[in-house]
Short mmCIF file of C-alpha atoms and ligand atoms in Angstrom, two decimals:
data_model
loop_
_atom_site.label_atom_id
_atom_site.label_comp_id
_atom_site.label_asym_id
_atom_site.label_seq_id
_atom_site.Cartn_x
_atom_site.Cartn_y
_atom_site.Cartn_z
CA UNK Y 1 195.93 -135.88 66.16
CA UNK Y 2 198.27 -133.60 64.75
CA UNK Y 3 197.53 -133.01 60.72
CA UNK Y 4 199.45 -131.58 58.08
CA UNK Y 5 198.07 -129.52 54.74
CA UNK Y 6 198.59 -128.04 52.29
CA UNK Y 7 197.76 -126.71 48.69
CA UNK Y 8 200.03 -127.47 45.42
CA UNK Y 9 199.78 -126.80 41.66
CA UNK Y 10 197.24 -123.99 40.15
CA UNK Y 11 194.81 -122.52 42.65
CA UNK Y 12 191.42 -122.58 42.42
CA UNK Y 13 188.20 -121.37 43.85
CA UNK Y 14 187.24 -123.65 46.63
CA UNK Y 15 190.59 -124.61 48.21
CA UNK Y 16 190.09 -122.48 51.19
CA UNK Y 17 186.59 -124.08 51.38
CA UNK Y 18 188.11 -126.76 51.73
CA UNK Y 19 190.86 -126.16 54.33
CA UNK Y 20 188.06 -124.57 56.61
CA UNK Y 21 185.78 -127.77 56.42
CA UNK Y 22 189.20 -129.87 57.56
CA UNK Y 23 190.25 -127.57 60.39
CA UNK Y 24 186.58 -127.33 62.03
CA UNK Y 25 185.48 -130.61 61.68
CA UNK Y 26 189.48 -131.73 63.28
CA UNK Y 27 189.53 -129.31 66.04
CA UNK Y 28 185.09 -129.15 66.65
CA UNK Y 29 184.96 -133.18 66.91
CA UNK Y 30 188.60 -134.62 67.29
CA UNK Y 31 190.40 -131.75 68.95
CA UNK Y 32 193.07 -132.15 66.29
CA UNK Y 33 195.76 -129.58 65.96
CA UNK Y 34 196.87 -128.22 62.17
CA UNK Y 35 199.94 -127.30 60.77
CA UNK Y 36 199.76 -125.83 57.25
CA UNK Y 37 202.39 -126.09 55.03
CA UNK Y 38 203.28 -122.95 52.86
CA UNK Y 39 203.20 -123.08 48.58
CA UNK Y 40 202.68 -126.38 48.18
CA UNK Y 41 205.19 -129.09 48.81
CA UNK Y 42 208.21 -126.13 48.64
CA UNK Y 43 206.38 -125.58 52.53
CA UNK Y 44 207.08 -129.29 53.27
CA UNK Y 45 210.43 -129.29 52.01
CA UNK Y 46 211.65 -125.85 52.94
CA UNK Y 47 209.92 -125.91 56.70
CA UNK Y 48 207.78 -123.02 55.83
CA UNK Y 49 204.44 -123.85 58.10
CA UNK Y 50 201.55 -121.65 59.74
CA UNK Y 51 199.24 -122.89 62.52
CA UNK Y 52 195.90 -123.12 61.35
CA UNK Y 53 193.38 -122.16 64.15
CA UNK Y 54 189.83 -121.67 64.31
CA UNK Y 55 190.83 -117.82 63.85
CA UNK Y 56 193.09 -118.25 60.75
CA UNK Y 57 190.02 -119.93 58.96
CA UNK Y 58 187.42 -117.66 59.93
CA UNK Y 59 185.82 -115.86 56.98
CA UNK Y 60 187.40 -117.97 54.31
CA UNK Y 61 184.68 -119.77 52.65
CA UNK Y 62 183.67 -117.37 49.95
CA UNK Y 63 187.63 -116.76 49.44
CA UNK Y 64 189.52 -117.26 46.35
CA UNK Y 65 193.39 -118.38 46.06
CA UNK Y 66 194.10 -120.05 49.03
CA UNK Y 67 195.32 -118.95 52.53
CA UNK Y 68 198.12 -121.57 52.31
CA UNK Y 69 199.16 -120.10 49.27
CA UNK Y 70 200.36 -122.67 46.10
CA UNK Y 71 203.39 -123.41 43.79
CA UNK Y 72 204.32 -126.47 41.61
CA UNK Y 73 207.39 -127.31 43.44
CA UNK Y 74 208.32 -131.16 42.61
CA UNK Y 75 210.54 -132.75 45.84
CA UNK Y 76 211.17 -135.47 43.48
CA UNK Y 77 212.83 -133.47 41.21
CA UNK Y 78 215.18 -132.21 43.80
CA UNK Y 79 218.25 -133.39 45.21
CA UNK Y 80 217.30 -135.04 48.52
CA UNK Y 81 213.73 -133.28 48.10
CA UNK Y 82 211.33 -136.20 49.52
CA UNK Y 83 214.35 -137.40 52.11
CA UNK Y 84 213.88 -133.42 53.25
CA UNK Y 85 209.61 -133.77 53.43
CA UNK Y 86 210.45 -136.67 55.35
CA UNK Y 87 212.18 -134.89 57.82
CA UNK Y 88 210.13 -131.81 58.36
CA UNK Y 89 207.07 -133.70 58.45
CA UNK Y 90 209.11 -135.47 61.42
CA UNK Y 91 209.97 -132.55 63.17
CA UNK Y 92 206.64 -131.25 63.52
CA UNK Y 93 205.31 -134.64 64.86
CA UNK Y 94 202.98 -135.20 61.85
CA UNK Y 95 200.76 -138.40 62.33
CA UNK Y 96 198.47 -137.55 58.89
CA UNK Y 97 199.15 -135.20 55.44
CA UNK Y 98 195.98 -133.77 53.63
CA UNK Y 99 197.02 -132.94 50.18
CA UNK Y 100 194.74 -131.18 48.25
CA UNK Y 101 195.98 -130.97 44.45
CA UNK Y 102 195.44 -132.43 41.55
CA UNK Y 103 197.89 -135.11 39.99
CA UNK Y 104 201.31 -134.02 40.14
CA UNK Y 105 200.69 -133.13 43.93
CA UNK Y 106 198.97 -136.80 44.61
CA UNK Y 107 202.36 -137.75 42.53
CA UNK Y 108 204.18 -136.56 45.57
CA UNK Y 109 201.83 -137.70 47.92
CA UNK Y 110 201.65 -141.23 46.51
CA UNK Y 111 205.73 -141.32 46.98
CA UNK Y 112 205.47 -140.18 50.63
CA UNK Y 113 202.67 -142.45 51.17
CA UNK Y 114 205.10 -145.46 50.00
CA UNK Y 115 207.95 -144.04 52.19
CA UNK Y 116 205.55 -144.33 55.39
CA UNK Y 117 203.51 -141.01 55.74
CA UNK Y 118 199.86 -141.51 56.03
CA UNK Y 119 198.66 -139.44 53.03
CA UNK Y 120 194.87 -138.55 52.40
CA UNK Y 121 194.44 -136.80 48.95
CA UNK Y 122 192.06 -134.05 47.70
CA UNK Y 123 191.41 -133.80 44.23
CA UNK Y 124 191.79 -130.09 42.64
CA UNK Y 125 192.09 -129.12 39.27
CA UNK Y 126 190.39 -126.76 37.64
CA UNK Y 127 190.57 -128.32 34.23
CA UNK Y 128 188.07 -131.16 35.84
CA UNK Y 129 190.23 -133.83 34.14
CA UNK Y 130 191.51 -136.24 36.93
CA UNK Y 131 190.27 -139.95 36.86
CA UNK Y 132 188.37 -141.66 39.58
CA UNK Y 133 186.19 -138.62 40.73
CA UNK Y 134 183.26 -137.07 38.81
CA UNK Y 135 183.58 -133.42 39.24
CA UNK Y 136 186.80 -131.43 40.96
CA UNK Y 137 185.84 -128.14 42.66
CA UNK Y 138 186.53 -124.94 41.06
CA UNK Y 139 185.46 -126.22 37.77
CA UNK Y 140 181.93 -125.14 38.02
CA UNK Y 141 183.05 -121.72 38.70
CA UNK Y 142 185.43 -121.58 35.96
CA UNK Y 143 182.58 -122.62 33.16
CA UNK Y 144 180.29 -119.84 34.43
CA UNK Y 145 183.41 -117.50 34.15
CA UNK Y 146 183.42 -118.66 30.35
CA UNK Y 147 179.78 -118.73 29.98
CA UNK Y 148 179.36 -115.10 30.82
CA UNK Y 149 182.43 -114.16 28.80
CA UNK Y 150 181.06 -115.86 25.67
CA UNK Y 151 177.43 -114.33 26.70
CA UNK Y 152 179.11 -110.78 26.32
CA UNK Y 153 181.65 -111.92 23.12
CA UNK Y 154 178.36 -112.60 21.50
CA UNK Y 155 176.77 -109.47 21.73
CA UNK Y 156 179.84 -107.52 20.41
CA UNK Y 157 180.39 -109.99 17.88
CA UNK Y 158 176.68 -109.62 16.46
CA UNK Y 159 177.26 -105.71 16.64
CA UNK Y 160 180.49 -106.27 14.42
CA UNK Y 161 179.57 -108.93 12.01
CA UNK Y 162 182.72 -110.51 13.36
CA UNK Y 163 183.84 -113.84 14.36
CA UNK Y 164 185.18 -113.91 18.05
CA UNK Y 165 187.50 -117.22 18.75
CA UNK Y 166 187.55 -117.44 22.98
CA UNK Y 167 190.64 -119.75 24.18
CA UNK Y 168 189.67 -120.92 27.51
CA UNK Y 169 191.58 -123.28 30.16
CA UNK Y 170 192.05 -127.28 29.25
CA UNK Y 171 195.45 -128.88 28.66
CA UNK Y 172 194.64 -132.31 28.07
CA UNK Y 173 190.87 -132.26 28.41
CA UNK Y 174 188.42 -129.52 26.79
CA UNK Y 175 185.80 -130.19 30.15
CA UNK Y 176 185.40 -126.19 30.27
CA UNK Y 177 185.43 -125.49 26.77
CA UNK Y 178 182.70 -128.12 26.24
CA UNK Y 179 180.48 -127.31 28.68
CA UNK Y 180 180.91 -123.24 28.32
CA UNK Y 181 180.49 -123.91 25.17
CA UNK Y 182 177.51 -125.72 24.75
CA UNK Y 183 175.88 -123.10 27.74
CA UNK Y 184 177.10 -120.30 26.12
CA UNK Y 185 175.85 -120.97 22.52
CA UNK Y 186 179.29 -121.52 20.94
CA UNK Y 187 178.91 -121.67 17.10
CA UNK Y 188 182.02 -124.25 17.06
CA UNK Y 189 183.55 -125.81 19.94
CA UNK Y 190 187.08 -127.11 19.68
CA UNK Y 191 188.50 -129.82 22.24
CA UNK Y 192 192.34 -131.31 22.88
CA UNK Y 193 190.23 -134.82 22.66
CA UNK Y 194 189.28 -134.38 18.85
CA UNK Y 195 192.22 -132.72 16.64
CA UNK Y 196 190.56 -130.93 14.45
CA UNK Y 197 191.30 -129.65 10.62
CA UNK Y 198 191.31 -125.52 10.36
CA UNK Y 199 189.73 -125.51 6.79
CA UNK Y 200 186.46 -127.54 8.03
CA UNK Y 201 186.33 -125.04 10.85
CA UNK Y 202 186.49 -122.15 8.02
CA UNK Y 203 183.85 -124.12 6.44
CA UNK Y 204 181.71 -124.54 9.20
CA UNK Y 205 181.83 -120.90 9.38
CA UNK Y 206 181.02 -120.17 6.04
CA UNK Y 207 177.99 -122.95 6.13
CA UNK Y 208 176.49 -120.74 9.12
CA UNK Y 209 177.18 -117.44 7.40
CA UNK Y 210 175.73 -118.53 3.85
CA UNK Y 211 172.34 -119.18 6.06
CA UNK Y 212 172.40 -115.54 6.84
CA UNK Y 213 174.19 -115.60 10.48
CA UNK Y 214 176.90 -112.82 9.95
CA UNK Y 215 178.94 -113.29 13.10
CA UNK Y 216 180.13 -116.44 15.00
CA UNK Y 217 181.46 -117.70 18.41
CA UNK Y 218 184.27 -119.90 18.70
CA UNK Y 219 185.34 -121.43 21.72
CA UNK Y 220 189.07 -123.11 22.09
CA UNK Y 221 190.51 -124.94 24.55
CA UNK Y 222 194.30 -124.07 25.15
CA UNK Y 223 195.63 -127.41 24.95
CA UNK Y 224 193.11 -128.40 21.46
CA UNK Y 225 195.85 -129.81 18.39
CA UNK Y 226 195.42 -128.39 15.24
CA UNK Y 227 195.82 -130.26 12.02
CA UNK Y 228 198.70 -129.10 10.12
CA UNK Y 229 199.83 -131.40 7.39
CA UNK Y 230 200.57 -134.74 9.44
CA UNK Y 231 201.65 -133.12 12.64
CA UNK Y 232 199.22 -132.37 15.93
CA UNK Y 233 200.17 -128.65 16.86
CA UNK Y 234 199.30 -127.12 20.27
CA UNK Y 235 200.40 -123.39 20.99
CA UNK Y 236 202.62 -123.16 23.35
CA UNK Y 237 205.82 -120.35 24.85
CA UNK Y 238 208.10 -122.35 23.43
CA UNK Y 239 211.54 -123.74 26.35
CA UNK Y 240 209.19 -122.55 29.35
CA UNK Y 241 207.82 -125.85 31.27
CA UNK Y 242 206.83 -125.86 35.11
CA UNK Y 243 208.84 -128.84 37.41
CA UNK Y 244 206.34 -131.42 36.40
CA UNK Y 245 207.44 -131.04 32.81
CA UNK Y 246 204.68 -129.64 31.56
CA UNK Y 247 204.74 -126.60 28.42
CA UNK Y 248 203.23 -123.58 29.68
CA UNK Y 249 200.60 -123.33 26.76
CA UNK Y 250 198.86 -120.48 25.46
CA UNK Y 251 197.98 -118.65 21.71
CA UNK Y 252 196.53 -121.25 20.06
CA UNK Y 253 192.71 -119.00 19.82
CA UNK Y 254 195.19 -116.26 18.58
CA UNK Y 255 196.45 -118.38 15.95
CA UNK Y 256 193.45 -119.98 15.14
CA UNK Y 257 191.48 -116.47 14.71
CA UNK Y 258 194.71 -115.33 12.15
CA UNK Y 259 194.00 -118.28 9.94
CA UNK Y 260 189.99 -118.20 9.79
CA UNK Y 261 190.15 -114.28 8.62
CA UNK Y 262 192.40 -115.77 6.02
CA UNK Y 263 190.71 -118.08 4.89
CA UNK Y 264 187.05 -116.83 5.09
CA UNK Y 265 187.51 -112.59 5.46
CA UNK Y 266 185.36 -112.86 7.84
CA UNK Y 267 187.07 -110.29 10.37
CA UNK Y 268 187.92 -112.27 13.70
CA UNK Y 269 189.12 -111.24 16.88
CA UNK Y 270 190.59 -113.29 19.45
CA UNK Y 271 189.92 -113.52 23.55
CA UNK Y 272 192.21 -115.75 25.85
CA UNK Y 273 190.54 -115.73 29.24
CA UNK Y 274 193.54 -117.57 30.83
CA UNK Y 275 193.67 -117.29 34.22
CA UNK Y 276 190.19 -115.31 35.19
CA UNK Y 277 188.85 -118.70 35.29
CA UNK Y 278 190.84 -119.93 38.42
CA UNK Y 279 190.34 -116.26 39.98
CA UNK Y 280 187.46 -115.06 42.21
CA UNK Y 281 184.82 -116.36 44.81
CA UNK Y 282 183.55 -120.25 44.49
CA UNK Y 283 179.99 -120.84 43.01
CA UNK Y 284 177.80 -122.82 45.34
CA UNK Y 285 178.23 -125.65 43.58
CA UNK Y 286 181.80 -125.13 44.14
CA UNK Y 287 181.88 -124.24 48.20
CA UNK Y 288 179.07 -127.51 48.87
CA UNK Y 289 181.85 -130.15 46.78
CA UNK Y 290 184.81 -128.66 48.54
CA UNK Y 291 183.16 -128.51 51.88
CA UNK Y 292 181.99 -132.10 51.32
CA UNK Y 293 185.75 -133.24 50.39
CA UNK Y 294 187.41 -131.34 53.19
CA UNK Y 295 184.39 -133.61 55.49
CA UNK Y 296 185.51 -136.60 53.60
CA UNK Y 297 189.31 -136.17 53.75
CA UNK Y 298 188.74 -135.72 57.89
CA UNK Y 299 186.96 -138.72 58.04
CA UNK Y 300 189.44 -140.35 56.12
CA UNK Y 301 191.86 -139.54 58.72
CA UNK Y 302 190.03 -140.40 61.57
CA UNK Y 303 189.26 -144.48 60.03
CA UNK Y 304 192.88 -144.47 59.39
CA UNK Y 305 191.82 -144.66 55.50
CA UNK Y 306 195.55 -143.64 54.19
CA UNK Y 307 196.88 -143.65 50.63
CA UNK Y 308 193.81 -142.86 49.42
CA UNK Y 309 192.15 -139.79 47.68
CA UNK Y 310 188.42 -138.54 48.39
CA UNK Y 311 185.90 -138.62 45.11
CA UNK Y 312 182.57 -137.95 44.04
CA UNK Y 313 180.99 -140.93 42.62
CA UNK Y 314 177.71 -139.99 41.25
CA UNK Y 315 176.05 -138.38 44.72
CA UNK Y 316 178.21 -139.97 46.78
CA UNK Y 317 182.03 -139.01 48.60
CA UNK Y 318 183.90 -141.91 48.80
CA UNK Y 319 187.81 -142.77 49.00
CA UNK Y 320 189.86 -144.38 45.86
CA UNK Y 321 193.20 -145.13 45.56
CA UNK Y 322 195.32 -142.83 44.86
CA UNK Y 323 197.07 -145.03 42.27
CA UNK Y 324 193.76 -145.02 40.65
CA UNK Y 325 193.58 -141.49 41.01
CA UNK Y 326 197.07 -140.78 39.41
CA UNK Y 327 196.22 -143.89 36.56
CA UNK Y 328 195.19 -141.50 33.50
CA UNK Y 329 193.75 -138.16 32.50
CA UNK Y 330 189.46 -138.09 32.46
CA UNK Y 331 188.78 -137.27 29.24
CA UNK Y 332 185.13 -135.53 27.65
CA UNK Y 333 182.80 -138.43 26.82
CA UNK Y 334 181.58 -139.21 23.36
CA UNK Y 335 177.75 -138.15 24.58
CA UNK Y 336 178.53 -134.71 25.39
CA UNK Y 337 180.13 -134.27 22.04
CA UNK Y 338 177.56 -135.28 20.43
CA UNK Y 339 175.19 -132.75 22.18
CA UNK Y 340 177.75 -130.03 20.04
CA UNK Y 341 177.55 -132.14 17.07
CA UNK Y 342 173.57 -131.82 17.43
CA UNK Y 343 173.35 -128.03 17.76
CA UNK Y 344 175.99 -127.27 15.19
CA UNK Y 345 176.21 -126.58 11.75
CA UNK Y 346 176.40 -129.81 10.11
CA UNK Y 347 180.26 -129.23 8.92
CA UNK Y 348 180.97 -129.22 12.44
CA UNK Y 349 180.14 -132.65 13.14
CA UNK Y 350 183.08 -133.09 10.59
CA UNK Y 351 185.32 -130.73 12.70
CA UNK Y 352 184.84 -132.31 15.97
CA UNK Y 353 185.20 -136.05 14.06
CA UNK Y 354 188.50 -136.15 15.31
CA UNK Y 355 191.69 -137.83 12.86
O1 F6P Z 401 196.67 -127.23 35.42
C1 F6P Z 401 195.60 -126.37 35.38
C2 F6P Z 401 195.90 -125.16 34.53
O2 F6P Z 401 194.97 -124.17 34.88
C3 F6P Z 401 195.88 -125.41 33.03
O3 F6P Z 401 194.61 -125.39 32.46
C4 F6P Z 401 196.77 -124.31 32.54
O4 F6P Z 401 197.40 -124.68 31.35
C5 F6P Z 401 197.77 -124.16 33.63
O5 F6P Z 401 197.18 -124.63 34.79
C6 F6P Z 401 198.24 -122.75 33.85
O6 F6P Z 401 199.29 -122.78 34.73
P1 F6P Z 401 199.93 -121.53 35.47
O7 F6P Z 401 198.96 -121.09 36.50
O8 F6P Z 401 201.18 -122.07 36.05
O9 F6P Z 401 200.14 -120.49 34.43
#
């Protein structure tokens, strides 16, 4: 068969993992020839493609980025953009399209999918937040990222008597910031799923510090709403939003660390870690799930499985629609937040409460 891929939105560790799984198991038992398509679905609409061989994947697996390269180019947003996929996907005698993204590429997908191409998703996102699958790649790497950046805030911090507020990746979900968190030892843990109130986080501070603790780790997700009055507020650049329409965020740790040394003078520094997390060589973790979807997306293929996405359901890889996929955003569970409600100071219970 002749196959299509390609990588869209943020990168993350494991896509090439992925991709090499694919093109082995395609050309090893099917004989299947590969074109990839370059950043994303700008390579489907633009005609930007590279063959991948058994030589372009060779040495890949431990690779971070991906070969394919990425960008969060939207067809649908463009005049005649999916009318244009159509056609290159034509000319290059495409019979199936592995997309590996998270949801605004399985958007795309799910359109082409409608219009005739036989899709197969792969789901990617490093903020571990789409529904129908238990665990995306890339996440596990980015929480041990975290963890041993809030290991090493910790022992600076301690040296200091400071407070140390560390804003890690999570726009509608706080998946990394709870479980770095809670790994790392994180004195308060803030999540977009609970707005919280910035004078019960100064409190919670001053409730550890009273007991004699003179420094304190915070941990932030980006995309967490602080309590202001009656309005939610999430930091963001303000005017500067990708083609999907999301608001590039970013600051809200900084922000957060300005008001706590007001209102406690406890002296507090602030650490965004931003895009380290997505950076760098898969865990093992993360190579064994990718390698295990890019198995499960070339099976797909080959039993003619199409508009559907490949998922981890407890042990198992399985296929889901990618409607179901694409349905909502997978949101931290009331039982790990209580596992940071039982190790915190008890004024954080009242923080993470939620409004
Ligand atoms: O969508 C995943 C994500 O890593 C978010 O956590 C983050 O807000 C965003 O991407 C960053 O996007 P970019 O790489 O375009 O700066």
């Amino acid at each position: 068969m002749r196959i299509g891929i390609l990588t869209g939105g943020g990168d993350c560790p494991g896509l090439n993992a992925v991709i090499r799984a694919v093109v082995r198991k395609g050309i090893f038992h099917h004989q299947d020839e590969f074109t990839g398509f370059l950043e994303g679905w700008r390579g489907v609409m633009e005609d930007q493609t590279t063959a991948l061989s058994l030589d372009a994947i060779a040495g890949i697996l431990p690779r971070g980025g991906t070969i394919l390269r990425t960008s969060r180019t939207n067809p649908m947003k463009k005049e005649g953009g999916i009318q244009r996929c159509l056609e290159t996907l034509k000319r290059h005698r495409v019979e199936a399209l592995i997309s590996i993204g998270g949801d605004d590429t399985q958007s795309v997908a799910y359109k082409l999918h409608e219009c005739g191409v036989k899709v197969v998703g792969v789901p990617k996102t490093i903020d571990n937040d789409l529904s129908g699958t238990d665990f995306c790649f890339g996440f596990d790497t980015a929480v041990n990222v975290a963890t041993e950046a809030i290991d090493r805030v910790h022992t600076t911090a301690e040296a200091h008597n400071r407070v140390i507020v560390v804003e890690v990746m999570g726009r509608d979900s706080g998946w990394i910031a709870i479980y770095s968190g809670i790994a790392g030892g994180a004195d308060v843990i803030l999540i977009p799923e609970r707005p919280f109130d910035i004078d019960e986080v100064a409190e919670t501070l001053r409730q550890r510090h009273n007991r004699g603790r003179y420094f304190s780790v915070v941990v932030i997700a980006e995309g967490a709403r602080l309590l202001a009055g009656k309005d939610d507020q999430v930091a963001f650049a303000p005017g500067k939003k990708d083609e999907f329409g999301h608001i590039r965020l970013g600051g809200i740790g900084t922000l957060l660390a300005q008001e706590l040394e007001k209102r406690t003078g406890f002296e507090t520094r602030a650490v965004v870690l931003g895009h380290t997390q997505r950076g760098g060589s898969p865990t093992a973790f993360d190579r064994m799930l990718a390698t295990r979807y890019g198995i499960g997306a070339i099976d797909a293929v080959h039993r003619s499985d199409f508009g559907k996405m490949v998922a981890l359901k407890g042990t198992q890889i399985v296929t889901i629609a990618l409607k179901e996929a694409l349905s909502r955003t997978r949101v931290v569970g009331q039982d790990l937040i209580d596992v940071a409600i039982g190790l915190g100071e008890p004024m954080h219970a009242t923080a993470l409460k939620g409004k």
